Coordinates of C-alpha atoms in Angstrom, one line a residue:
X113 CA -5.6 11.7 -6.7
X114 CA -6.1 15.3 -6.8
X115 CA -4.1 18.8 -6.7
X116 CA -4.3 22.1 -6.3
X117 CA -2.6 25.5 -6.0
X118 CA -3.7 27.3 -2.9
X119 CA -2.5 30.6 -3.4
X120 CA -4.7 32.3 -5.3
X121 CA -7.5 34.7 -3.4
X122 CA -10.9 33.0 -3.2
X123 CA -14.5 34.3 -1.7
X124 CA -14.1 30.8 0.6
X125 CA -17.5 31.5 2.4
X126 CA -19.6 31.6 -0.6
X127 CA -17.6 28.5 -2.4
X128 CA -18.0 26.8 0.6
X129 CA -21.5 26.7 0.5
X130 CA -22.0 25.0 -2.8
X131 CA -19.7 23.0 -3.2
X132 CA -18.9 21.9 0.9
X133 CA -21.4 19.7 2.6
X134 CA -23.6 21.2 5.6
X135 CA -21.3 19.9 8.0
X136 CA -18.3 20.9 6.0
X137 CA -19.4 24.2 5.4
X138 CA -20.1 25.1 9.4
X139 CA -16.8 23.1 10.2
X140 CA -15.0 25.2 8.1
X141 CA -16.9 28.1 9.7
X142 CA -15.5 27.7 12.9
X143 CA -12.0 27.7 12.2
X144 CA -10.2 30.5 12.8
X145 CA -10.0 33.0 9.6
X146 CA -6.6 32.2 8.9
X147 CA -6.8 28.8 8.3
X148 CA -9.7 28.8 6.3
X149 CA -8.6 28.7 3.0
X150 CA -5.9 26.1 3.5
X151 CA -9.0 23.7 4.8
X152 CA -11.3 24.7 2.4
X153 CA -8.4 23.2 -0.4
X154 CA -8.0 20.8 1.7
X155 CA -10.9 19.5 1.9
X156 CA -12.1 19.9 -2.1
X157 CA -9.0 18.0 -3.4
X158 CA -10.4 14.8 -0.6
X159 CA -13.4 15.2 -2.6
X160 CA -12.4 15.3 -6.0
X161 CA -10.2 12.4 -5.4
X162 CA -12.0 10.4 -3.7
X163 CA -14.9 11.5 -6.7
X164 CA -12.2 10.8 -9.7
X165 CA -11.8 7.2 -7.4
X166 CA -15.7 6.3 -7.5
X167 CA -15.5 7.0 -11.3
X168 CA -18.1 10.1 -10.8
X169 CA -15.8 13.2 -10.9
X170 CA -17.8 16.4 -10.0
X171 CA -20.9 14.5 -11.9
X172 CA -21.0 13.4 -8.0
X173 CA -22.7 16.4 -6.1
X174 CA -19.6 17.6 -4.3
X175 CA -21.9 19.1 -1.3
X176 CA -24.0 15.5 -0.8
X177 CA -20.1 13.8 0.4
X178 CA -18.9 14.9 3.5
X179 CA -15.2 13.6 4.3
X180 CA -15.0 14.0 8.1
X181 CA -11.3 14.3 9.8
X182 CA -10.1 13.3 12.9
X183 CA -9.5 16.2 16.2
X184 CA -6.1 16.6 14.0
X185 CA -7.1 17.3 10.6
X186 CA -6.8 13.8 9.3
X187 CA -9.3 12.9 7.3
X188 CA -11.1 9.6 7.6
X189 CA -11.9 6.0 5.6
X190 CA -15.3 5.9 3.9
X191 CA -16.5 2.7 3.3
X192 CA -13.1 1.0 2.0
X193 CA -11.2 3.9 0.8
X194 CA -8.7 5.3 2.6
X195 CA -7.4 9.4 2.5
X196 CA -4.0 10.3 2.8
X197 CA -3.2 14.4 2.5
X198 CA 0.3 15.8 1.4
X199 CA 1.5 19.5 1.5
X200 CA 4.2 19.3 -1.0
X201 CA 4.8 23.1 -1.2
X202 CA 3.2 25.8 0.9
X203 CA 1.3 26.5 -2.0
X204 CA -0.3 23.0 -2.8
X205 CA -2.3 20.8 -1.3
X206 CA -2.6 17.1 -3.0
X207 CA -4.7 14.1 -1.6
X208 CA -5.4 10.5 -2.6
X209 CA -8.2 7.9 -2.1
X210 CA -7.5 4.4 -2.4
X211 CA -9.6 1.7 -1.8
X212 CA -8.1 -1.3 0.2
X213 CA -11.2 -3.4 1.2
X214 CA -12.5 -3.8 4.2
X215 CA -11.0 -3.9 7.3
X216 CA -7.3 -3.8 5.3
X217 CA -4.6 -2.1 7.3
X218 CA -3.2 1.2 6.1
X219 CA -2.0 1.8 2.9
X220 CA 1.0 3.4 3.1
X221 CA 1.3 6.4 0.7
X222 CA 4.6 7.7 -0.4
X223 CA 5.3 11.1 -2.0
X224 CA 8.6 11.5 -3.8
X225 CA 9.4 14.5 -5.9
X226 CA 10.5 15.0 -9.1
X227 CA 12.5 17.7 -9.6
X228 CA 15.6 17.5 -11.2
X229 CA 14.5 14.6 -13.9
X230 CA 13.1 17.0 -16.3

């Protein structure tokens, strides 16, 4: 699992390019200036989790995975993990990657909140 804040102002092009794959990077491109940012977190805490999953955190080239999505933004299995992406505030951005073996059904990922127990 991975998350991050999303509101702080970042120079998304140039991140993008080392730390996005090629294909990432020029998907990212094409999207419409506003939504940029939101996709660029979006897609770096897919990456670190399914990284921090593998056992490799960033020690795995972030730009040599790519972590395609389908035509609505959801992002794809590799191999035998499955992604699962949750906007818990409209400043964060959290994803998991679990791995269920292959050809296992969807693992159904819950997010619950914690406020009010501390």
């Amino acid at each position: 699992m991975d998350a991050e804040e999303t509101s702080r102002p970042l120079d998304v092009g140039r991140i993008a390019s080392h730390f996005l794959s090629a294909a990432e990077h020029a998907r990212l491109c094409n999207l419409p200036a506003q939504r940029r940012n939101a996709r660029f977190f979006e897609q770096w805490v897919l990456k670190e989790a399914y990284a921090k999953g593998i056992g490799r955190g960033l020690a795995h080239s972030p730009d040599r995975l790519t972590v395609e999505s389908d035509d609505d933004g959801r992002p794809l299995p590799i191999d035998e993990w499955q992604f699962s992406l949750y906007h818990p505030s409209a400043y964060h951005v959290a994803a998991t990657a679990v791995r269920a073996g292959p050809a296992a059904p969807a693992v159904p990922v819950r997010w619950m909140t914690a406020r009010g127990l501390f």
